[in-house]
XYZ file of C-alpha atoms in Angstrom:
301
model
C -0.594 68.433 67.435
C 2.439 68.048 65.220
C 2.377 65.632 62.307
C 4.823 62.822 63.122
C 4.973 61.330 59.629
C 7.763 62.363 57.294
C 6.959 63.932 53.936
C 8.289 60.831 52.229
C 5.882 58.675 54.256
C 3.011 60.979 53.291
C 3.964 60.935 49.603
C 4.307 57.150 49.609
C 0.949 56.714 51.354
C -0.764 58.988 48.846
C 0.775 57.138 45.910
C -0.294 53.812 47.367
C -3.846 55.019 47.863
C -4.408 56.986 44.633
C -2.435 55.075 42.009
C -3.797 51.578 42.510
C -6.360 50.021 40.197
C -9.902 50.998 41.105
C -8.770 53.923 43.264
C -10.989 56.896 44.120
C -14.053 56.431 41.853
C -15.316 55.169 38.496
C -13.697 57.067 35.623
C -10.580 58.010 37.597
C -7.217 56.594 36.556
C -4.249 57.711 38.649
C -1.036 58.479 36.765
C 1.373 59.902 39.358
C 1.779 61.884 42.549
C 4.688 64.314 42.523
C 5.929 66.617 45.271
C 7.645 69.976 45.507
C 8.679 71.931 48.574
C 5.164 72.799 49.737
C 2.572 70.693 47.968
C 1.905 67.507 46.048
C 0.281 67.214 42.640
C -2.069 64.277 42.026
C -2.062 63.574 38.276
C -4.846 61.521 36.714
C -6.983 60.846 33.685
C -10.748 61.192 33.750
C -12.883 58.764 31.754
C -11.903 59.096 28.050
C -11.125 62.820 28.312
C -7.968 63.691 26.322
C -6.619 65.969 29.054
C -4.216 64.908 31.782
C -5.668 66.461 34.939
C -4.112 67.313 38.285
C -5.165 68.593 41.700
C -2.959 70.125 44.362
C -2.800 68.520 47.789
C -0.955 70.264 50.597
C 1.231 68.391 53.047
C -0.718 68.083 56.310
C 0.181 70.448 59.125
C -2.111 68.731 61.622
C -2.970 65.019 61.984
C -6.525 65.481 60.778
C -8.643 64.620 57.764
C -8.521 67.160 54.908
C -12.128 66.135 54.187
C -13.911 66.028 57.550
C -11.425 67.661 59.895
C -11.560 64.656 62.218
C -8.331 63.267 63.728
C -6.343 60.642 61.818
C -3.612 58.461 63.283
C -1.417 57.565 60.306
C -0.260 58.715 56.897
C -2.267 55.884 55.323
C -5.446 57.020 57.072
C -4.803 60.611 55.983
C -4.247 59.477 52.370
C -7.522 57.536 52.454
C -9.316 60.735 53.473
C -7.697 62.579 50.555
C -9.043 59.879 48.247
C -12.535 60.196 49.715
C -12.540 63.957 49.284
C -11.307 63.642 45.686
C -14.042 61.086 44.974
C -16.668 63.519 46.259
C -15.246 66.387 44.182
C -15.136 64.313 41.001
C -18.607 62.947 41.659
C -19.992 66.478 41.935
C -18.515 67.718 38.661
C -15.026 68.970 39.512
C -13.743 68.434 35.972
C -16.549 70.536 34.553
C -16.791 73.240 37.225
C -13.238 73.534 38.536
C -11.085 76.533 37.685
C -8.328 75.490 35.276
C -4.650 76.367 35.115
C -2.245 74.834 32.616
C 0.969 73.803 34.356
C 3.656 71.593 32.892
C 1.247 70.090 30.384
C -1.350 69.263 33.052
C -4.759 70.862 33.539
C -4.692 71.732 37.236
C -8.213 71.846 38.692
C -9.088 74.079 41.628
C -12.422 73.598 43.374
C -11.974 76.663 45.610
C -14.549 79.349 44.806
C -15.328 77.580 41.520
C -18.575 78.626 39.861
C -21.533 76.283 39.986
C -22.104 74.183 36.886
C -25.704 75.420 36.848
C -26.721 79.100 37.005
C -28.705 80.292 40.004
C -32.311 79.154 39.771
C -31.653 76.521 37.111
C -30.148 73.072 36.701
C -28.365 71.588 33.703
C -27.828 67.881 33.117
C -28.085 65.104 30.536
C -31.424 64.342 28.905
C -32.492 60.941 30.332
C -32.247 58.214 27.696
C -33.294 54.584 27.842
C -30.464 52.090 28.389
C -30.940 50.659 24.891
C -30.447 54.106 23.360
C -27.422 54.770 25.561
C -25.903 51.472 24.401
C -26.004 52.616 20.785
C -24.078 55.799 21.662
C -20.933 53.919 22.726
C -17.900 53.809 20.398
C -17.632 50.679 18.275
C -20.963 49.261 19.445
C -23.186 49.721 16.391
C -22.946 46.093 15.324
C -25.660 44.217 13.454
C -26.330 42.196 16.613
C -26.803 45.421 18.600
C -29.240 46.838 16.063
C -31.272 43.603 15.950
C -31.457 43.489 19.735
C -32.527 47.136 19.839
C -35.225 46.632 17.231
C -36.578 43.578 19.053
C -36.706 45.526 22.312
C -38.893 48.214 20.789
C -36.148 50.703 19.915
C -38.342 52.690 17.446
C -40.736 53.453 20.288
C -37.851 54.454 22.512
C -36.357 57.061 20.205
C -39.828 58.362 19.363
C -40.343 59.100 23.053
C -36.852 60.518 23.729
C -37.042 64.108 24.924
C -40.843 64.131 24.915
C -40.837 66.416 27.956
C -38.816 68.973 25.960
C -41.207 68.708 23.020
C -44.126 69.284 25.381
C -42.354 72.438 26.568
C -42.321 73.741 22.984
C -38.822 72.735 21.898
C -38.040 70.952 18.635
C -36.421 67.571 19.293
C -36.358 66.346 15.696
C -32.588 66.665 15.365
C -31.517 64.686 18.472
C -34.073 61.964 17.699
C -32.680 61.645 14.188
C -29.149 61.420 15.579
C -30.305 58.602 17.859
C -31.672 56.715 14.854
C -28.366 57.201 13.013
C -26.343 56.166 16.063
C -24.462 59.492 16.027
C -25.743 61.205 19.167
C -22.743 62.301 21.256
C -24.658 64.152 23.965
C -27.992 65.756 24.648
C -28.213 68.058 27.646
C -31.081 70.047 29.071
C -31.828 72.937 31.400
C -34.780 73.335 33.720
C -35.887 75.368 36.701
C -34.269 74.379 39.991
C -37.387 73.922 42.088
C -39.368 71.165 43.754
C -41.045 70.232 40.458
C -37.988 70.457 38.173
C -40.027 72.497 35.718
C -40.344 74.273 33.407
C -37.783 72.933 30.967
C -36.070 75.940 29.445
C -33.431 74.756 26.969
C -31.304 72.010 25.474
C -28.086 71.437 23.540
C -27.081 68.656 21.167
C -23.764 67.335 19.864
C -23.135 64.542 17.366
C -20.231 62.354 16.295
C -18.500 63.295 13.048
C -16.388 60.136 12.750
C -16.742 56.464 13.510
C -13.866 56.564 16.029
C -15.727 59.148 18.128
C -12.817 61.583 18.235
C -14.570 64.545 16.574
C -17.845 65.936 17.877
C -20.075 68.564 16.316
C -21.966 71.096 18.415
C -25.204 71.060 16.432
C -27.656 72.985 18.524
C -28.011 75.195 21.581
C -31.440 76.568 22.374
C -33.061 78.357 25.310
C -36.586 79.628 25.640
C -37.615 83.320 25.718
C -36.822 85.295 28.872
C -34.310 82.700 30.088
C -30.983 84.234 31.206
C -28.084 83.847 28.775
C -26.080 82.191 31.571
C -28.223 79.105 31.008
C -27.069 78.944 27.411
C -23.447 79.127 28.524
C -24.024 76.378 31.066
C -25.520 74.114 28.405
C -22.543 74.578 26.090
C -20.088 74.067 28.930
C -21.764 70.811 29.924
C -21.924 69.626 26.311
C -18.165 70.176 25.952
C -17.525 68.246 29.161
C -19.776 65.389 28.046
C -18.095 64.898 24.669
C -14.634 65.228 26.193
C -15.455 62.535 28.759
C -16.615 60.354 25.867
C -13.226 60.699 24.169
C -13.638 63.576 21.714
C -10.388 65.317 20.785
C -11.953 68.107 18.743
C -15.300 69.874 18.497
C -16.516 71.522 15.296
C -19.535 73.731 14.812
C -21.322 75.910 12.297
C -22.423 78.160 15.136
C -20.864 81.631 14.892
C -21.092 83.720 18.048
C -18.311 85.845 19.599
C -18.327 83.836 22.822
C -17.025 80.718 21.099
C -13.810 82.500 20.137
C -13.198 83.172 23.816
C -13.341 79.421 24.426
C -10.587 78.703 21.940
C -12.754 77.996 18.879
C -10.958 79.072 15.713
C -11.933 79.181 12.018
C -11.745 75.752 10.393
C -10.723 74.874 6.876
C -13.857 74.772 4.779
C -15.842 76.984 7.127
C -17.202 76.837 10.631
C -15.214 76.749 13.841
C -13.113 74.106 15.555
C -11.891 73.612 19.121
C -9.142 71.400 20.514
C -10.655 70.087 23.731
C -7.351 70.012 25.545
C -7.643 73.791 25.849
C -11.425 74.110 26.276
C -12.751 76.542 28.871
C -16.318 77.089 30.089
C -18.191 79.429 27.729
C -20.077 82.613 28.532
C -23.712 83.187 27.528
C -25.118 83.687 24.089
C -26.823 86.226 21.882
C -30.507 86.920 21.486
C -32.478 86.393 18.296
C -35.367 88.540 17.175
C -37.879 86.435 19.092
C -36.099 86.688 22.431
C -34.536 83.202 22.170
C -30.861 82.333 22.282
C -30.760 79.515 19.754
C -27.628 78.411 17.898
C -27.272 75.726 15.300
C -29.896 73.771 13.434
C -33.476 74.131 14.623
C -35.443 71.992 12.165
């Protein structure tokens, strides 16, 4: 069947659906939908990430959903299906896993044939933290009232237990626990075997806030256990960069010196170390191996 809606009707329907308040999903903020001769570009911001992102959407050639393939009867219905598909992509990590192309100042994300966020046989994700600990990680929230409430709720016991499963697996969690106490933890991510038990835990990475405005993050630590593929290390760093970007970081600094970081855009910083502007960050490759068979970068107390 031939699409009976004009391209202007399609563009208008997509703008109506994707640019309204609360559109698509939590963290998404639509900025514009622009069209050229063949496609449209949906431009949006994601959480507090400093990048302006975009995804390409082709004009429909058939009156069917671009998400399910089922028939649709109007441009508005088609646009709603585009929104649903975009929500699913964003909810499954498009910003972190999508292939990136810089075009006109936008980071254009492509989900087609994009690599998985997690290497085969493993899964990477945030270390679970209690809600009280998570509250203290937010920008501008370390007020006296917040600290008193946290202390009354048993906060010392909470941070003492944070990452206990990683400690039981033989990893040192002193640094991230100290960052929790100081209210400077930016992100803490972990890797574990992708199986029915979600074990063993095989690595973790930690980043902290350098400034009170939460615009500069420091990659403090990346560690994986012996005999774990280096791809896991790369996945941890990639996720850590995505996490701090989503939290509003503009720059990442680190004292870690490995060749792979230069390929990500890290450059020597004044006073030593490396720095990265997150607006040009790309997923990192794997790491190097130390004399004990571990890939471990940054402080290991």
